[in-house]
Short mmCIF file of C-alpha atoms in Angstrom, two decimals:
data_model
loop_
_atom_site.label_atom_id
_atom_site.label_comp_id
_atom_site.label_asym_id
_atom_site.label_seq_id
_atom_site.Cartn_x
_atom_site.Cartn_y
_atom_site.Cartn_z
CA MET A 1 6.74 26.78 -4.25
CA ASN A 2 5.76 30.28 -3.18
CA ASN A 3 2.93 30.50 -5.70
CA LYS A 4 -0.44 28.83 -5.26
CA ILE A 5 -0.53 25.11 -6.00
CA ASN A 6 -3.24 22.97 -7.52
CA ILE A 7 -5.38 20.78 -5.27
CA ASP A 8 -3.87 17.73 -7.00
CA GLU A 9 -0.41 18.73 -5.78
CA THR A 10 -1.47 18.31 -2.15
CA ALA A 11 -1.00 14.57 -2.81
CA PHE A 12 2.76 15.17 -2.65
CA VAL A 13 2.32 16.78 0.78
CA THR A 14 0.27 13.85 2.05
CA ALA A 15 2.99 11.45 0.94
CA SER A 16 5.53 13.62 2.73
CA PHE A 17 3.49 13.31 5.93
CA ARG A 18 3.36 9.51 5.68
CA MET A 19 7.13 9.25 5.49
CA ARG A 20 7.57 11.09 8.80
CA ASP A 21 6.80 7.93 10.83
CA VAL A 22 7.12 4.84 8.65
CA ALA A 23 6.85 2.50 11.63
CA LEU A 24 3.37 3.92 12.22
CA SER A 25 2.13 4.54 8.67
CA LYS A 26 3.72 1.34 7.26
CA ASP A 27 4.39 3.31 4.07
CA ARG A 28 8.01 2.47 3.34
CA TYR A 29 7.77 3.97 -0.15
CA ALA A 30 6.24 7.40 0.60
CA HIS A 31 9.68 9.02 0.55
CA LEU A 32 9.94 8.38 -3.18
CA TRP A 33 7.47 11.21 -3.85
CA SER A 34 9.23 13.70 -1.64
CA SER A 35 11.72 16.47 -2.39
CA SER A 36 13.18 19.38 -0.47
CA SER A 37 10.57 21.76 -1.92
CA ILE A 38 7.72 19.42 -0.99
CA MET A 39 9.12 19.02 2.52
CA ASP A 40 9.34 22.81 2.87
CA TYR A 41 5.74 23.21 1.72
CA ALA A 42 4.56 20.45 4.07
CA ASP A 43 6.36 22.09 6.97
CA ARG A 44 4.74 25.46 6.21
CA TYR A 45 1.34 23.80 6.00
CA SER A 46 1.84 22.07 9.36
CA ALA A 47 3.02 25.29 10.97
CA SER A 48 0.00 27.20 9.63
CA VAL A 49 -2.74 24.62 10.29
CA SER A 50 -1.70 21.92 12.76
CA SER A 51 1.62 20.41 13.79
CA TYR A 52 -0.24 17.10 14.25
CA GLU A 53 -1.10 16.68 10.56
CA PRO A 54 1.84 14.35 9.73
CA TYR A 55 0.89 12.14 12.67
CA ALA A 56 -2.79 12.13 11.69
CA HIS A 57 -2.01 11.08 8.12
CA CYS A 58 0.22 8.27 9.36
CA LEU A 59 -2.63 7.04 11.55
CA ARG A 60 -5.09 7.13 8.66
CA ASN A 61 -2.80 5.19 6.36
CA ARG A 62 -2.15 2.61 9.08
CA TYR A 63 -5.86 2.12 9.74
CA PHE A 64 -6.67 1.31 6.13
CA TYR A 65 -3.47 -0.70 5.68
CA ASP A 66 -4.44 -2.89 8.63
CA THR A 67 -8.11 -3.06 7.67
CA VAL A 68 -7.47 -4.16 4.08
CA ASN A 69 -4.81 -6.62 5.20
CA LYS A 70 -7.18 -8.22 7.66
CA LEU A 71 -9.93 -8.60 5.06
CA LEU A 72 -7.42 -9.97 2.57
CA VAL A 73 -6.23 -12.64 5.00
CA GLN A 74 -9.87 -13.59 5.58
CA ASN A 75 -10.32 -13.91 1.79
CA ASN A 76 -12.99 -11.22 1.83
CA ILE A 77 -11.57 -8.97 -0.89
CA GLU A 78 -9.89 -9.49 -4.26
CA VAL A 79 -9.58 -5.96 -5.63
CA LEU A 80 -8.84 -2.58 -4.04
CA ILE A 81 -10.47 0.34 -5.86
CA ASN A 82 -8.98 3.65 -4.72
CA PHE A 83 -11.05 6.71 -5.65
CA GLY A 84 -8.84 9.80 -5.51
CA CYS A 85 -5.72 7.68 -5.13
CA GLY A 86 -3.28 10.58 -5.25
CA PHE A 87 0.18 9.24 -4.50
CA SER A 88 -0.88 6.66 -1.95
CA MET A 89 1.21 3.48 -2.09
CA TYR A 90 -1.23 0.78 -0.98
CA PRO A 91 -0.58 -1.42 -4.05
CA TYR A 92 3.09 -1.73 -3.08
CA LEU A 93 2.43 -2.19 0.63
CA LEU A 94 -0.20 -4.93 0.24
CA GLU A 95 0.07 -8.43 -1.14
CA ASN A 96 0.44 -8.90 -4.87
CA SER A 97 -2.51 -11.31 -4.85
CA LEU A 98 -4.78 -8.26 -4.81
CA ARG A 99 -5.71 -6.47 -7.99
CA PHE A 100 -5.55 -2.69 -7.81
CA ILE A 101 -7.59 -0.01 -9.58
CA GLU A 102 -6.30 3.54 -9.06
CA ILE A 103 -8.60 6.43 -9.97
CA ASP A 104 -7.86 10.15 -10.06
CA LYS A 105 -7.72 13.21 -12.31
CA PRO A 106 -5.87 12.77 -15.62
CA ASP A 107 -2.71 14.66 -14.64
CA VAL A 108 -2.35 12.74 -11.36
CA VAL A 109 -2.94 9.37 -13.02
CA ALA A 110 -0.54 10.11 -15.89
CA HIS A 111 2.25 11.14 -13.53
CA LYS A 112 1.72 8.30 -11.07
CA LYS A 113 1.53 5.68 -13.82
CA GLU A 114 4.69 6.91 -15.54
CA ILE A 115 6.81 7.34 -12.43
CA SER A 116 5.63 4.14 -10.73
CA ALA A 117 6.41 2.13 -13.86
CA LYS A 118 9.91 3.63 -13.95
CA TRP A 119 10.46 2.76 -10.29
CA GLU A 120 9.24 -0.79 -10.93
CA ARG A 121 11.70 -1.14 -13.82
CA THR A 122 14.60 0.15 -11.71
CA GLY A 123 13.76 -2.01 -8.69
CA LYS A 124 12.67 0.80 -6.38
CA LEU A 125 9.19 -0.70 -6.31
CA PRO A 126 8.00 -4.32 -6.65
CA GLY A 127 5.92 -5.21 -9.68
CA ARG A 128 2.16 -4.93 -9.22
CA ASN A 129 -1.06 -5.54 -11.18
CA ILE A 130 -2.42 -1.97 -11.31
CA THR A 131 -5.00 -0.45 -13.63
CA TYR A 132 -5.20 3.34 -13.74
CA LEU A 133 -8.41 5.17 -14.61
CA GLU A 134 -8.94 8.87 -15.25
CA ALA A 135 -12.01 10.49 -13.70
CA ASP A 136 -13.49 13.81 -12.67
CA PHE A 137 -15.77 13.39 -9.66
CA ASN A 138 -17.44 16.73 -10.40
CA LEU A 139 -18.98 15.50 -13.66
CA PRO A 140 -22.79 15.15 -13.64
CA SER A 141 -22.49 11.66 -15.12
CA GLN A 142 -20.18 8.84 -14.08
CA ASP A 143 -21.53 6.37 -16.64
CA LYS A 144 -18.17 5.93 -18.39
CA LEU A 145 -16.43 5.22 -15.09
CA TYR A 146 -19.19 2.79 -14.15
CA GLU A 147 -18.76 0.78 -17.34
CA GLN A 148 -14.98 0.70 -16.94
CA LEU A 149 -15.18 -0.45 -13.34
CA LEU A 150 -17.82 -3.08 -14.01
CA THR A 151 -15.59 -4.64 -16.68
CA LEU A 152 -12.42 -4.48 -14.62
CA LYS A 153 -14.02 -5.67 -11.43
CA ASN A 154 -15.51 -8.66 -13.26
CA GLY A 155 -17.40 -9.98 -10.23
CA ARG A 156 -14.42 -9.82 -7.88
CA LYS A 157 -14.96 -8.94 -4.22
CA SER A 158 -13.99 -5.32 -3.77
CA PHE A 159 -12.87 -2.82 -1.19
CA ILE A 160 -13.59 0.75 -2.29
CA LEU A 161 -11.47 3.43 -0.64
CA LEU A 162 -12.28 7.15 -0.61
CA GLU A 163 -9.87 9.29 1.41
CA GLY A 164 -8.83 12.91 1.05
CA VAL A 165 -11.61 13.59 -1.46
CA LEU A 166 -14.92 14.60 0.14
CA PHE A 167 -13.57 17.87 1.62
CA PHE A 168 -13.16 19.14 -1.95
CA LEU A 169 -16.57 18.00 -3.26
CA GLY A 170 -20.14 19.24 -2.96
CA LYS A 171 -23.14 17.31 -1.72
CA GLU A 172 -24.49 16.40 -5.18
CA ASP A 173 -21.12 15.10 -6.38
CA THR A 174 -20.81 13.09 -3.18
CA GLU A 175 -24.23 11.52 -3.57
CA ARG A 176 -23.42 10.54 -7.18
CA LEU A 177 -20.21 8.89 -6.04
CA PHE A 178 -21.91 6.79 -3.39
CA GLU A 179 -24.63 5.82 -5.85
CA LEU A 180 -21.84 4.62 -8.14
CA PHE A 181 -20.33 2.58 -5.29
CA TYR A 182 -23.69 0.95 -4.66
CA LYS A 183 -24.10 0.05 -8.34
CA ILE A 184 -20.72 -1.59 -8.77
CA GLN A 185 -20.57 -3.49 -5.48
CA GLU A 186 -22.27 -6.74 -4.52
CA PRO A 187 -23.44 -7.77 -1.02
CA ASP A 188 -20.65 -8.36 1.52
CA GLU A 189 -18.23 -6.01 -0.25
CA TYR A 190 -16.55 -3.18 1.65
CA LEU A 191 -16.33 0.58 1.51
CA GLY A 192 -13.94 2.84 3.43
CA SER A 193 -14.44 6.60 3.55
CA VAL A 194 -12.79 9.58 5.26
CA SER A 195 -14.34 12.95 6.05
CA PHE A 196 -14.67 15.71 8.62
CA VAL A 197 -17.77 16.06 10.81
CA PRO A 198 -19.67 19.38 10.87
CA GLN A 199 -18.81 19.97 14.53
CA LEU A 200 -15.20 20.55 13.47
CA GLU A 201 -16.24 23.70 11.61
CA GLU A 202 -16.51 25.55 14.93
CA GLN A 203 -12.91 24.84 15.90
CA LEU A 204 -10.04 27.20 15.23
CA VAL A 205 -7.96 24.47 13.61
CA PHE A 206 -10.59 24.02 10.88
CA LYS A 207 -10.72 27.76 10.30
CA LYS A 208 -6.94 27.74 9.97
CA LEU A 209 -7.30 25.05 7.31
CA ILE A 210 -9.81 27.14 5.36
CA ASN A 211 -7.59 30.20 5.56
CA TYR A 212 -4.60 28.23 4.39
CA VAL A 213 -6.47 26.74 1.47
CA GLU A 214 -7.79 30.17 0.45
CA ASP A 215 -4.28 31.64 0.50
CA ASN A 216 -2.31 28.78 -1.03
CA LEU A 217 -4.43 26.59 -3.31
CA GLU A 218 -5.81 27.25 -6.75
CA LYS A 219 -9.51 26.48 -6.47
CA THR A 220 -12.04 25.39 -9.08
CA ASP A 221 -15.54 26.81 -9.36
CA ARG A 222 -16.93 23.63 -7.81
CA PHE A 223 -14.59 23.59 -4.82
CA GLN A 224 -16.29 22.97 -1.47
CA TYR A 225 -15.25 22.80 2.18
CA GLN A 226 -17.47 19.82 2.79
CA THR A 227 -18.08 18.21 6.15
CA VAL A 228 -20.20 15.08 6.47
CA PRO A 229 -22.32 14.11 9.49
CA ASP A 230 -22.05 10.64 10.99
CA ASN A 231 -25.65 9.87 10.07
CA PHE A 232 -24.80 10.10 6.38
CA TYR A 233 -22.89 6.84 6.79
CA ALA A 234 -25.19 5.31 9.39
CA ASN A 235 -28.15 5.76 7.00
CA LEU A 236 -26.37 5.07 3.71
CA LYS A 237 -28.62 3.09 1.41
CA GLY A 238 -27.69 -0.57 1.16
CA TYR A 239 -24.76 -0.42 3.59
CA GLU A 240 -24.10 -1.25 7.23
CA LEU A 241 -21.64 0.86 9.20
CA ILE A 242 -19.38 -1.71 10.86
CA ASP A 243 -16.57 0.50 12.19
CA HIS A 244 -16.06 4.18 12.92
CA GLN A 245 -12.75 5.62 14.07
CA ASP A 246 -11.22 9.07 14.24
CA THR A 247 -7.77 10.53 14.77
CA PHE A 248 -8.14 10.37 18.55
CA SER A 249 -9.38 6.79 18.74
CA LEU A 250 -6.66 5.60 16.37
CA SER A 251 -4.02 7.45 18.36
CA ALA A 252 -5.26 5.79 21.56
CA PHE A 253 -4.98 2.39 19.85
CA TYR A 254 -1.64 2.74 18.08
CA LYS A 255 0.13 5.19 20.43
CA PRO A 256 -1.68 4.90 23.80
CA LYS A 257 0.96 6.87 25.68
CA ARG A 258 0.62 9.93 23.45
CA THR A 259 -1.76 12.74 24.43
CA LEU A 260 -3.41 14.87 21.75
CA PRO A 261 -4.83 18.35 22.47
CA LYS A 262 -8.31 18.33 20.95
CA GLU A 263 -8.25 21.98 19.94
CA ASP A 264 -5.06 21.57 17.85
CA VAL A 265 -5.94 18.42 15.89
CA LEU A 266 -7.70 18.48 12.54
CA ASN A 267 -9.73 15.44 13.47
CA GLU A 268 -10.60 13.09 10.61
CA ASN A 269 -13.27 10.41 10.80
CA MET A 270 -12.78 7.01 9.18
CA TYR A 271 -15.82 4.87 8.32
CA LEU A 272 -15.90 1.22 7.30
CA LEU A 273 -19.08 -0.04 5.65
CA LYS A 274 -20.27 -3.37 4.31
CA LYS A 275 -22.88 -3.76 1.60
CA LEU A 276 -26.03 -5.50 2.75
CA ASN A 277 -28.06 -8.27 1.18
CA ASN A 278 -31.20 -6.43 0.06
#
């Protein structure tokens, strides 16, 4: 893995991070995606950018795991729609009563669908009701995806999840995505999103991330290093921001005895929104 890798392949690294502390992340299946070469790459990434990245990814997974579980118990959601699903394992960690729609680029979806089905057949994973959709979030039109989702959703109460995606997109692509979310969701449905705030751009750890990406990832012409201000979510049309966490607040909640040095943490912000009755 000395050559540059595609952005899609970073999903293997993220899975590798989640397996580092299963008690925290609650992802007892993340190890299935790992290998010695992936572990080596993940270690080099952590050494170059931030040694706290595995911990941060475990926190993020735990936050959404707990959030979706809570809403499920309250009978507030019936389908989880994961935009940019990568190799996340939420369908196998959450109750089978949920329906799952996994969306990503064609090569990611094809690989995840094939391998997950094999693991289900061999008993490594429990059976789940998952629909996989191929999508390119850079396309100027998402009409095909809209029609597919509207049919699959079929009036069910949804939770849309968008994590690990916005950093790679531009503003116009982002706006189209959130317009799509608004179109397919009904009032009282939920949206979870993850992004960096612009203030992070001034920190050395963010600059280390940029340098690492430049040196190690194959980029597309539309690649962006996007950060998103808090007011984007606070003012999002048709939605109410009902929770806002970041790596530090989640660490204080889940691991209160652990101290994090601000300058060394690639701080992610997690936003939970609920669609309003307009």
